[in-house]
């Protein structure tokens, strides 16, 4: 997501990012940045060796917190190895070198980071990074097996070009992939506002594991002439948050996005479109293959009847523009012979309940999320009211990712119930 979305409010979840001494340490900076961008509080702890690859100052500047390195620091009464992990929801070691993995497997605690891991009362995630021979060495494999048996989660490694010039298994996962795994591990949210008590679901137990979700997001742009057009102020934040939440919950996600300034969500297939007609075409091609369709896009209801390929010259008199209605994408998908489970949005500027309920009935969809347009559009936070067969459910104002998670948990519940019927 774009840098503009970075916010330093009180984080819902916190991790300790442990950095050990390998060339992949530079990727830890990007990992920290991505996690912070998604609202995770990050405290970095580094081994002495890691400080040779990336400076504590760089990590401090990124996270806003002094980096823990020295176990003999007087701060925290020399108890940083206890204090820091008590405030964390997980410790993520990225990169985890062969040496550090060996220390963990044997319960050694001779430096601050290994002491933190030994004294922890939260889950441990490791992203191994090493030369392929080191990775394949029976000693490393024994240590990894031991850590898995001790309930650590091992993320990667993957195969590829290595810093030493060799090729093979041992390369650390890319920062985007690790960020996604960590977010999924820290899964938060709950049905209609409740928070899940267990944030650590393995992939096969994630609520939308393998479910195919098609999402529209952002505005559409309807050209009037070569340089002018009709659009709206949708930023795409809400739709992209739905994509992110769906990925965390294990879904296979396709995003059909109107023009936005946001980065493409890593892990989703993104189809870029401009006009409502293009969005309609992209959705038509993919809807039959989707299990769930979520229409978050603010689709322009009208387009110019005869867009000019040239810039329209200014004249003295009035200019009348003829507008034609655009196809209703959501209504089309909901009307398919075998429609996916459809979730619509409604942005209203008044009479929210009345208009939203009417919209759900008119479009014949099982679930609709309503918001006040003037408070929701372009904002980082939002209040949603969900309308379904059981009535209305309020999701009190929260950041859009938290709202997206709660909406998708509710969606997953209704989708499963529908499939059981
Ligand atoms: O992008 P953000 O800045 O984060 O803002 C988020 C949002 C306000 C755009 C979002 O939360 C939202 O409300 N999206 C729906 C906006 C909208 O166009 O609502 P609507 O009431 O006009 O449309 C109702 C539903 O029909 C929507 O699911 C819409 O995607 C869909 N629709 C509308 C018109 C059309 N021609 N085709 C459609 O599929």
Short mmCIF file of C-alpha atoms and ligand atoms in Angstrom, two decimals:
data_model
loop_
_atom_site.label_atom_id
_atom_site.label_comp_id
_atom_site.label_asym_id
_atom_site.label_seq_id
_atom_site.Cartn_x
_atom_site.Cartn_y
_atom_site.Cartn_z
CA UNK A 1 0.00 0.00 0.00
CA UNK A 2 1.10 3.60 -0.54
CA UNK A 3 3.29 5.41 1.96
CA UNK A 4 0.47 7.86 2.58
CA UNK A 5 -1.35 5.14 4.51
CA UNK A 6 1.44 4.75 7.10
CA UNK A 7 0.11 5.70 10.51
CA UNK A 8 1.65 5.51 13.94
CA UNK A 9 -1.41 4.97 16.14
CA UNK A 10 -1.51 2.46 19.02
CA UNK A 11 -0.83 -0.84 17.22
CA UNK A 12 -3.28 -3.71 17.57
CA UNK A 13 -0.41 -6.24 17.49
CA UNK A 14 3.29 -6.00 18.29
CA UNK A 15 6.22 -8.12 17.26
CA UNK A 16 9.88 -8.29 18.03
CA UNK A 17 11.78 -8.45 14.77
CA UNK A 18 15.01 -10.32 15.48
CA UNK A 19 17.75 -9.70 12.93
CA UNK A 20 20.78 -12.00 12.83
CA UNK A 21 24.02 -11.70 10.90
CA UNK A 22 23.45 -12.67 7.28
CA UNK A 23 23.44 -10.79 4.00
CA UNK A 24 19.62 -11.05 3.91
CA UNK A 25 19.56 -8.66 6.92
CA UNK A 26 18.92 -5.82 4.46
CA UNK A 27 15.51 -7.35 3.71
CA UNK A 28 14.57 -6.94 7.39
CA UNK A 29 14.36 -3.18 6.86
CA UNK A 30 11.70 -3.62 4.17
CA UNK A 31 9.90 -6.22 6.30
CA UNK A 32 9.77 -3.76 9.22
CA UNK A 33 8.45 -1.04 6.91
CA UNK A 34 5.71 -3.27 5.47
CA UNK A 35 4.55 -4.46 8.89
CA UNK A 36 4.45 -0.95 10.34
CA UNK A 37 2.49 0.17 7.29
CA UNK A 38 -0.10 -2.44 8.18
CA UNK A 39 -0.43 -1.23 11.77
CA UNK A 40 1.91 -3.71 13.46
CA UNK A 41 4.19 -2.34 16.21
CA UNK A 42 7.77 -3.44 15.52
CA UNK A 43 10.59 -3.56 18.09
CA UNK A 44 13.85 -4.62 16.52
CA UNK A 45 16.47 -6.70 18.34
CA UNK A 46 19.76 -7.46 16.58
CA UNK A 47 22.74 -9.68 17.18
CA UNK A 48 26.19 -8.05 17.09
CA UNK A 49 26.83 -9.83 13.80
CA UNK A 50 23.65 -8.35 12.27
CA UNK A 51 24.91 -4.82 13.01
CA UNK A 52 27.75 -5.51 10.53
CA UNK A 53 25.17 -5.88 7.74
CA UNK A 54 22.63 -3.19 8.63
CA UNK A 55 22.93 -0.47 11.23
CA UNK A 56 20.74 -0.25 14.33
CA UNK A 57 20.29 3.42 13.46
CA UNK A 58 18.59 2.52 10.16
CA UNK A 59 16.23 0.13 11.95
CA UNK A 60 15.54 2.69 14.68
CA UNK A 61 14.71 5.34 12.09
CA UNK A 62 12.27 2.94 10.38
CA UNK A 63 10.54 1.70 13.52
CA UNK A 64 10.75 4.74 15.78
CA UNK A 65 12.22 2.63 18.63
CA UNK A 66 15.81 2.21 19.82
CA UNK A 67 17.12 -1.19 18.74
CA UNK A 68 17.96 -3.84 21.36
CA UNK A 69 21.47 -5.21 20.86
CA UNK A 70 23.40 -5.35 24.08
CA UNK A 71 22.25 -7.61 26.89
CA UNK A 72 24.33 -5.68 29.40
CA UNK A 73 22.45 -2.41 28.82
CA UNK A 74 21.45 -0.80 32.10
CA UNK A 75 18.08 0.22 30.61
CA UNK A 76 15.21 -2.02 31.76
CA UNK A 77 17.41 -3.07 34.74
CA UNK A 78 19.26 -5.46 32.45
CA UNK A 79 15.94 -7.30 32.00
CA UNK A 80 15.28 -6.40 28.36
CA UNK A 81 15.28 -10.13 27.51
CA UNK A 82 12.20 -10.55 29.71
CA UNK A 83 10.45 -7.20 29.34
CA UNK A 84 10.52 -6.94 25.56
CA UNK A 85 8.97 -10.32 24.85
CA UNK A 86 6.17 -9.79 27.40
CA UNK A 87 4.90 -6.89 25.29
CA UNK A 88 5.08 -8.88 22.02
CA UNK A 89 2.52 -11.07 20.25
CA UNK A 90 5.30 -12.91 18.43
CA UNK A 91 9.03 -12.92 17.82
CA UNK A 92 9.97 -13.03 14.14
CA UNK A 93 13.61 -13.82 13.33
CA UNK A 94 14.43 -12.63 9.82
CA UNK A 95 16.96 -13.55 8.66
CA UNK A 96 17.64 -16.56 10.89
CA UNK A 97 21.19 -17.78 10.23
CA UNK A 98 22.29 -21.42 10.62
CA UNK A 99 24.28 -20.41 13.69
CA UNK A 100 21.33 -18.68 15.35
CA UNK A 101 19.00 -21.60 14.53
CA UNK A 102 21.50 -23.94 16.20
CA UNK A 103 21.54 -21.72 19.31
CA UNK A 104 17.73 -21.71 19.49
CA UNK A 105 17.49 -25.46 19.02
CA UNK A 106 19.81 -25.97 21.95
CA UNK A 107 18.34 -23.33 24.24
CA UNK A 108 21.46 -21.18 24.33
CA UNK A 109 21.08 -17.63 25.62
CA UNK A 110 24.51 -16.01 25.32
CA UNK A 111 23.33 -12.82 23.61
CA UNK A 112 20.31 -10.57 24.00
CA UNK A 113 18.33 -11.93 21.04
CA UNK A 114 18.77 -15.62 21.90
CA UNK A 115 17.99 -14.80 25.57
CA UNK A 116 14.83 -13.03 24.41
CA UNK A 117 13.79 -16.12 22.47
CA UNK A 118 14.48 -18.46 25.37
CA UNK A 119 12.61 -16.25 27.84
CA UNK A 120 9.65 -15.61 25.56
CA UNK A 121 6.02 -16.39 26.30
CA UNK A 122 4.81 -15.80 22.74
CA UNK A 123 5.11 -17.69 19.42
CA UNK A 124 8.41 -17.80 17.52
CA UNK A 125 8.64 -17.47 13.73
CA UNK A 126 11.86 -18.02 11.81
CA UNK A 127 12.83 -17.06 8.27
CA UNK A 128 15.99 -19.08 7.59
CA UNK A 129 18.61 -17.60 5.26
CA UNK A 130 21.85 -19.38 4.42
CA UNK A 131 23.97 -21.06 1.78
CA UNK A 132 22.33 -24.22 0.36
CA UNK A 133 25.01 -26.59 1.79
CA UNK A 134 24.51 -25.08 5.23
CA UNK A 135 20.73 -25.50 4.85
CA UNK A 136 21.04 -29.10 3.67
CA UNK A 137 23.58 -30.02 6.34
CA UNK A 138 22.09 -32.70 8.62
CA UNK A 139 22.97 -30.57 11.65
CA UNK A 140 20.81 -27.67 10.39
CA UNK A 141 18.02 -30.03 9.41
CA UNK A 142 18.12 -31.62 12.88
CA UNK A 143 17.96 -28.18 14.46
CA UNK A 144 15.02 -27.14 12.29
CA UNK A 145 13.20 -30.38 13.10
CA UNK A 146 13.80 -29.71 16.80
CA UNK A 147 12.46 -26.16 16.55
CA UNK A 148 9.36 -27.35 14.67
CA UNK A 149 8.81 -29.96 17.38
CA UNK A 150 9.12 -27.11 19.90
CA UNK A 151 6.26 -25.29 18.08
CA UNK A 152 8.31 -22.71 16.20
CA UNK A 153 6.93 -21.69 12.79
CA UNK A 154 9.45 -21.84 9.95
CA UNK A 155 8.78 -19.52 6.98
CA UNK A 156 10.74 -20.66 3.93
CA UNK A 157 13.49 -20.71 2.86
CA UNK A 158 13.07 -20.74 -0.89
CA UNK A 159 15.32 -21.71 -3.75
CA UNK A 160 17.15 -19.18 -5.90
CA UNK A 161 20.35 -17.27 -6.55
CA UNK A 162 22.47 -16.93 -3.42
CA UNK A 163 24.80 -14.15 -2.31
CA UNK A 164 27.75 -16.57 -2.58
CA UNK A 165 27.03 -17.07 -6.28
CA UNK A 166 25.60 -20.57 -5.86
CA UNK A 167 22.01 -21.49 -6.67
CA UNK A 168 19.69 -23.53 -4.46
CA UNK A 169 17.60 -23.80 -1.32
CA UNK A 170 18.39 -21.43 1.54
CA UNK A 171 17.36 -18.04 0.21
CA UNK A 172 15.19 -16.02 2.60
CA UNK A 173 11.62 -15.31 1.48
CA UNK A 174 11.11 -11.81 0.09
CA UNK A 175 9.94 -9.12 2.51
CA UNK A 176 6.45 -8.92 0.94
CA UNK A 177 5.93 -12.65 1.32
CA UNK A 178 7.18 -12.63 4.91
CA UNK A 179 4.97 -9.65 5.76
CA UNK A 180 1.96 -11.55 4.40
CA UNK A 181 2.86 -14.67 6.41
CA UNK A 182 3.34 -12.65 9.59
CA UNK A 183 0.04 -10.81 9.07
CA UNK A 184 -1.75 -14.12 8.51
CA UNK A 185 -0.12 -15.53 11.62
CA UNK A 186 -1.23 -12.54 13.66
CA UNK A 187 -4.71 -12.83 12.20
CA UNK A 188 -7.00 -10.43 14.07
CA UNK A 189 -10.65 -9.50 13.85
CA UNK A 190 -13.78 -11.52 14.62
CA UNK A 191 -17.35 -11.98 13.46
CA UNK A 192 -19.01 -8.58 13.50
CA UNK A 193 -16.64 -6.76 15.75
CA UNK A 194 -15.59 -9.62 18.06
CA UNK A 195 -11.89 -10.37 18.19
CA UNK A 196 -10.63 -13.89 17.59
CA UNK A 197 -8.94 -15.28 20.70
CA UNK A 198 -6.57 -17.44 18.64
CA UNK A 199 -4.45 -15.42 16.25
CA UNK A 200 -2.27 -18.33 15.12
CA UNK A 201 -4.26 -20.46 12.72
CA UNK A 202 -2.34 -22.81 10.42
CA UNK A 203 -3.18 -22.41 6.69
CA UNK A 204 -5.65 -25.31 6.52
CA UNK A 205 -7.73 -23.78 9.31
CA UNK A 206 -7.88 -20.25 7.92
CA UNK A 207 -11.46 -19.29 7.28
CA UNK A 208 -11.20 -18.70 3.55
CA UNK A 209 -8.47 -21.20 2.74
CA UNK A 210 -8.51 -21.87 -1.02
CA UNK A 211 -11.73 -19.86 -1.55
CA UNK A 212 -11.65 -17.79 -4.76
CA UNK A 213 -12.57 -14.17 -4.16
CA UNK A 214 -13.10 -11.51 -6.81
CA UNK A 215 -12.95 -7.92 -5.54
CA UNK A 216 -13.58 -4.61 -7.31
CA UNK A 217 -12.01 -1.50 -5.82
CA UNK A 218 -11.37 2.18 -6.46
CA UNK A 219 -13.22 4.59 -8.69
CA UNK A 220 -13.90 4.36 -12.42
CA UNK A 221 -13.06 7.15 -14.85
CA UNK A 222 -15.44 7.92 -17.70
CA UNK A 223 -13.82 10.01 -20.40
CA UNK A 224 -15.66 13.10 -21.66
CA UNK A 225 -12.89 14.07 -24.03
CA UNK A 226 -9.16 13.50 -24.43
CA UNK A 227 -8.31 15.11 -21.08
CA UNK A 228 -11.51 15.40 -19.02
CA UNK A 229 -13.67 12.82 -17.39
CA UNK A 230 -16.24 11.86 -14.75
CA UNK A 231 -14.90 10.14 -11.65
CA UNK A 232 -15.22 10.24 -7.85
CA UNK A 233 -12.99 10.47 -4.78
CA UNK A 234 -12.69 6.75 -4.00
CA UNK A 235 -9.05 6.06 -3.05
CA UNK A 236 -9.30 2.27 -3.24
CA UNK A 237 -8.22 1.92 0.42
CA UNK A 238 -11.34 0.01 1.48
CA UNK A 239 -11.21 -2.40 -1.46
CA UNK A 240 -7.48 -3.01 -1.09
CA UNK A 241 -8.01 -3.67 2.63
CA UNK A 242 -10.60 -6.31 1.68
CA UNK A 243 -8.01 -7.89 -0.62
CA UNK A 244 -5.41 -7.89 2.15
CA UNK A 245 -7.81 -9.40 4.69
CA UNK A 246 -8.88 -12.09 2.20
CA UNK A 247 -5.24 -13.04 1.56
CA UNK A 248 -4.58 -13.27 5.29
CA UNK A 249 -7.53 -15.62 5.59
CA UNK A 250 -6.09 -17.92 2.93
CA UNK A 251 -8.21 -16.89 -0.09
CA UNK A 252 -7.08 -16.80 -3.72
CA UNK A 253 -7.79 -13.22 -4.62
CA UNK A 254 -8.33 -11.42 -7.92
CA UNK A 255 -8.60 -7.65 -7.72
CA UNK A 256 -10.17 -5.61 -10.50
CA UNK A 257 -9.00 -2.11 -9.70
CA UNK A 258 -9.96 1.27 -11.03
CA UNK A 259 -7.27 3.99 -11.10
CA UNK A 260 -5.74 4.47 -7.60
CA UNK A 261 -2.42 5.67 -6.18
CA UNK A 262 -2.00 2.50 -4.10
CA UNK A 263 0.65 -0.18 -4.57
CA UNK A 264 -0.66 -3.45 -5.96
CA UNK A 265 -1.36 -5.84 -3.08
CA UNK A 266 1.34 -8.54 -3.17
CA UNK A 267 -0.20 -12.00 -3.44
CA UNK A 268 -3.32 -10.97 -5.37
CA UNK A 269 -3.86 -11.09 -9.13
CA UNK A 270 -4.58 -7.49 -10.10
CA UNK A 271 -6.38 -6.42 -13.27
CA UNK A 272 -6.14 -2.66 -13.86
CA UNK A 273 -9.10 -0.98 -15.53
CA UNK A 274 -10.18 2.61 -16.10
CA UNK A 275 -13.86 2.82 -17.06
CA UNK A 276 -16.97 1.06 -15.78
CA UNK A 277 -17.23 -0.74 -19.13
CA UNK A 278 -13.70 -2.14 -18.69
CA UNK A 279 -14.44 -3.11 -15.09
CA UNK A 280 -17.63 -4.84 -16.23
CA UNK A 281 -15.73 -6.77 -18.92
CA UNK A 282 -12.98 -7.83 -16.47
CA UNK A 283 -15.56 -8.99 -13.92
CA UNK A 284 -17.68 -10.81 -16.53
CA UNK A 285 -14.64 -12.84 -17.58
CA UNK A 286 -13.90 -13.92 -14.01
CA UNK A 287 -17.18 -14.02 -12.07
CA UNK A 288 -18.16 -17.57 -13.01
CA UNK A 289 -14.94 -18.86 -11.49
CA UNK A 290 -15.33 -16.95 -8.20
CA UNK A 291 -16.78 -18.35 -4.97
CA UNK A 292 -17.27 -14.88 -3.47
CA UNK A 293 -17.64 -11.49 -5.16
CA UNK A 294 -17.10 -8.29 -3.19
CA UNK A 295 -18.05 -5.07 -5.00
CA UNK A 296 -16.25 -2.27 -3.21
CA UNK A 297 -15.63 -0.12 -6.28
CA UNK A 298 -17.34 3.21 -6.58
CA UNK A 299 -18.47 2.61 -10.15
CA UNK A 300 -19.59 5.74 -12.01
CA UNK A 301 -23.30 5.34 -12.66
CA UNK A 302 -23.13 7.33 -15.92
CA UNK A 303 -20.75 7.82 -18.83
CA UNK A 304 -20.63 10.35 -21.64
CA UNK A 305 -22.77 9.23 -24.58
CA UNK A 306 -20.21 10.46 -27.10
CA UNK A 307 -16.75 10.97 -25.61
CA UNK A 308 -14.61 13.12 -27.85
CA UNK A 309 -11.19 11.84 -28.86
CA UNK A 310 -9.99 15.47 -28.98
CA UNK A 311 -10.09 18.09 -26.24
CA UNK A 312 -13.45 19.90 -26.49
CA UNK A 313 -12.81 23.56 -27.24
CA UNK A 314 -14.29 26.19 -24.95
CA UNK A 315 -17.20 28.06 -26.55
CA UNK A 316 -19.29 31.05 -25.50
CA UNK A 317 -22.56 29.27 -24.83
CA UNK A 318 -23.76 26.39 -22.67
CA UNK A 319 -22.39 22.92 -23.17
CA UNK A 320 -24.83 20.07 -22.71
CA UNK A 321 -23.44 16.66 -22.00
CA UNK A 322 -25.54 13.61 -22.69
CA UNK A 323 -24.98 10.80 -20.19
CA UNK A 324 -25.87 7.13 -20.51
CA UNK A 325 -26.28 4.75 -17.56
CA UNK A 326 -23.42 2.29 -16.98
CA UNK A 327 -24.11 -1.41 -16.51
CA UNK A 328 -24.62 -2.43 -12.87
CA UNK A 329 -21.75 -4.88 -12.32
CA UNK A 330 -22.89 -6.17 -8.96
CA UNK A 331 -26.46 -6.74 -10.15
CA UNK A 332 -25.11 -8.63 -13.17
CA UNK A 333 -22.98 -10.94 -11.00
CA UNK A 334 -25.80 -11.52 -8.51
CA UNK A 335 -28.11 -12.39 -11.41
CA UNK A 336 -25.87 -15.10 -12.89
CA UNK A 337 -27.46 -18.59 -13.02
CA UNK A 338 -24.92 -19.80 -10.42
CA UNK A 339 -23.76 -16.59 -8.77
CA UNK A 340 -20.86 -16.42 -6.35
CA UNK A 341 -21.75 -15.30 -2.82
CA UNK A 342 -22.20 -11.56 -3.39
CA UNK A 343 -21.19 -8.79 -1.00
CA UNK A 344 -22.12 -5.27 -2.02
CA UNK A 345 -21.24 -1.89 -0.58
CA UNK A 346 -23.46 1.16 -0.38
CA UNK A 347 -22.10 4.66 -0.03
CA UNK A 348 -24.92 7.00 0.95
CA UNK A 349 -24.86 10.65 1.95
CA UNK A 350 -28.18 10.47 3.89
CA UNK A 351 -30.83 7.98 5.11
CA UNK A 352 -28.15 5.28 5.27
CA UNK A 353 -30.31 2.50 6.73
CA UNK A 354 -33.23 3.07 4.41
CA UNK A 355 -31.20 3.35 1.20
CA UNK A 356 -28.85 0.50 2.07
CA UNK A 357 -31.67 -1.93 2.88
CA UNK A 358 -33.42 -0.96 -0.37
CA UNK A 359 -30.18 -1.45 -2.34
CA UNK A 360 -29.64 -4.93 -0.89
CA UNK A 361 -33.18 -5.91 -1.84
CA UNK A 362 -32.95 -4.37 -5.34
CA UNK A 363 -29.65 -6.10 -6.12
CA UNK A 364 -30.81 -9.36 -4.47
CA UNK A 365 -27.59 -9.88 -2.56
CA UNK A 366 -27.14 -11.71 0.76
CA UNK A 367 -24.81 -9.17 2.37
CA UNK A 368 -24.28 -5.44 2.02
CA UNK A 369 -21.87 -3.15 3.88
CA UNK A 370 -23.18 0.40 4.17
CA UNK A 371 -21.17 3.52 4.95
CA UNK A 372 -21.65 7.26 4.92
CA UNK A 373 -19.94 8.46 1.75
CA UNK A 374 -18.68 11.74 3.21
CA UNK A 375 -17.00 9.92 6.15
CA UNK A 376 -15.75 6.87 4.24
CA UNK A 377 -14.44 8.02 0.90
CA UNK A 378 -10.67 8.61 0.92
CA UNK A 379 -10.47 8.17 4.71
CA UNK A 380 -8.21 5.73 6.61
CA UNK A 381 -11.02 4.76 8.99
CA UNK A 382 -14.64 3.89 8.47
CA UNK A 383 -17.83 2.83 10.24
CA UNK A 384 -19.77 0.05 8.53
CA UNK A 385 -23.25 -1.33 9.02
CA UNK A 386 -23.72 -4.83 7.64
CA UNK A 387 -27.14 -5.77 6.31
CA UNK A 388 -28.03 -9.45 5.92
CA UNK A 389 -31.07 -11.72 6.36
CA UNK A 390 -30.64 -11.57 10.16
CA UNK A 391 -30.77 -7.78 10.26
CA UNK A 392 -28.17 -5.08 10.88
CA UNK A 393 -24.73 -5.36 12.50
CA UNK A 394 -22.65 -2.34 13.41
CA UNK A 395 -18.86 -2.38 12.95
CA UNK A 396 -17.87 0.69 15.00
CA UNK A 397 -15.36 3.12 13.50
CA UNK A 398 -11.93 1.51 13.03
CA UNK A 399 -9.19 1.48 10.41
CA UNK A 400 -10.22 -0.02 7.09
CA UNK A 401 -8.11 -3.16 7.46
CA UNK A 402 -9.77 -4.02 10.78
CA UNK A 403 -13.17 -3.39 9.14
CA UNK A 404 -12.26 -5.54 6.16
CA UNK A 405 -11.22 -8.41 8.44
CA UNK A 406 -14.47 -8.22 10.40
CA UNK A 407 -16.51 -8.00 7.18
CA UNK A 408 -14.78 -11.05 5.71
CA UNK A 409 -15.21 -13.09 8.87
CA UNK A 410 -18.93 -12.36 8.66
CA UNK A 411 -18.88 -13.15 4.94
CA UNK A 412 -17.04 -16.46 5.57
CA UNK A 413 -19.65 -17.46 8.15
CA UNK A 414 -22.59 -16.75 5.82
CA UNK A 415 -20.79 -18.33 2.85
CA UNK A 416 -20.21 -21.54 4.83
CA UNK A 417 -23.81 -21.60 6.07
CA UNK A 418 -25.01 -21.16 2.46
CA UNK A 419 -22.87 -24.06 1.30
CA UNK A 420 -24.17 -26.29 4.08
CA UNK A 421 -27.82 -25.68 3.20
O1 LIG B 1 -12.07 3.73 -1.84
P1 LIG B 1 -12.17 4.41 -0.48
O2 LIG B 1 -11.67 5.81 -0.50
O3 LIG B 1 -11.54 3.57 0.59
O4 LIG B 1 -13.72 4.54 -0.13
C1 LIG B 1 -14.48 3.39 0.11
C2 LIG B 1 -15.88 3.48 -0.47
C3 LIG B 1 -16.66 4.61 0.18
C4 LIG B 1 -15.83 3.75 -1.99
C5 LIG B 1 -16.55 2.09 -0.20
O5 LIG B 1 -16.59 1.84 1.16
C6 LIG B 1 -17.93 2.00 -0.80
O6 LIG B 1 -18.92 2.38 -0.19
N1 LIG B 1 -18.03 1.47 -2.04
C7 LIG B 1 -19.26 1.44 -2.83
C8 LIG B 1 -19.46 2.80 -3.46
C9 LIG B 1 -20.67 2.85 -4.34
O7 LIG B 1 -20.51 3.11 -5.49
O8 LIG B 1 -21.78 2.57 -3.79
P2 LIG B 1 -23.18 2.53 -4.62
O9 LIG B 1 -24.17 2.66 -3.56
O10 LIG B 1 -23.20 3.52 -5.71
O11 LIG B 1 -23.19 1.10 -5.28
C10 LIG B 1 -23.72 -0.04 -4.61
C11 LIG B 1 -22.96 -1.29 -4.98
O12 LIG B 1 -23.14 -1.58 -6.38
C12 LIG B 1 -21.49 -1.24 -4.75
O13 LIG B 1 -21.09 -2.51 -4.31
C13 LIG B 1 -20.91 -0.94 -6.12
O14 LIG B 1 -19.59 -1.50 -6.28
C14 LIG B 1 -21.89 -1.63 -7.02
N2 LIG B 1 -22.08 -0.99 -8.35
C15 LIG B 1 -22.58 0.26 -8.44
C16 LIG B 1 -22.80 0.81 -9.69
C17 LIG B 1 -22.49 0.06 -10.85
N3 LIG B 1 -22.67 0.55 -12.06
N4 LIG B 1 -21.98 -1.17 -10.71
C18 LIG B 1 -21.78 -1.71 -9.48
O15 LIG B 1 -21.31 -2.85 -9.38
#
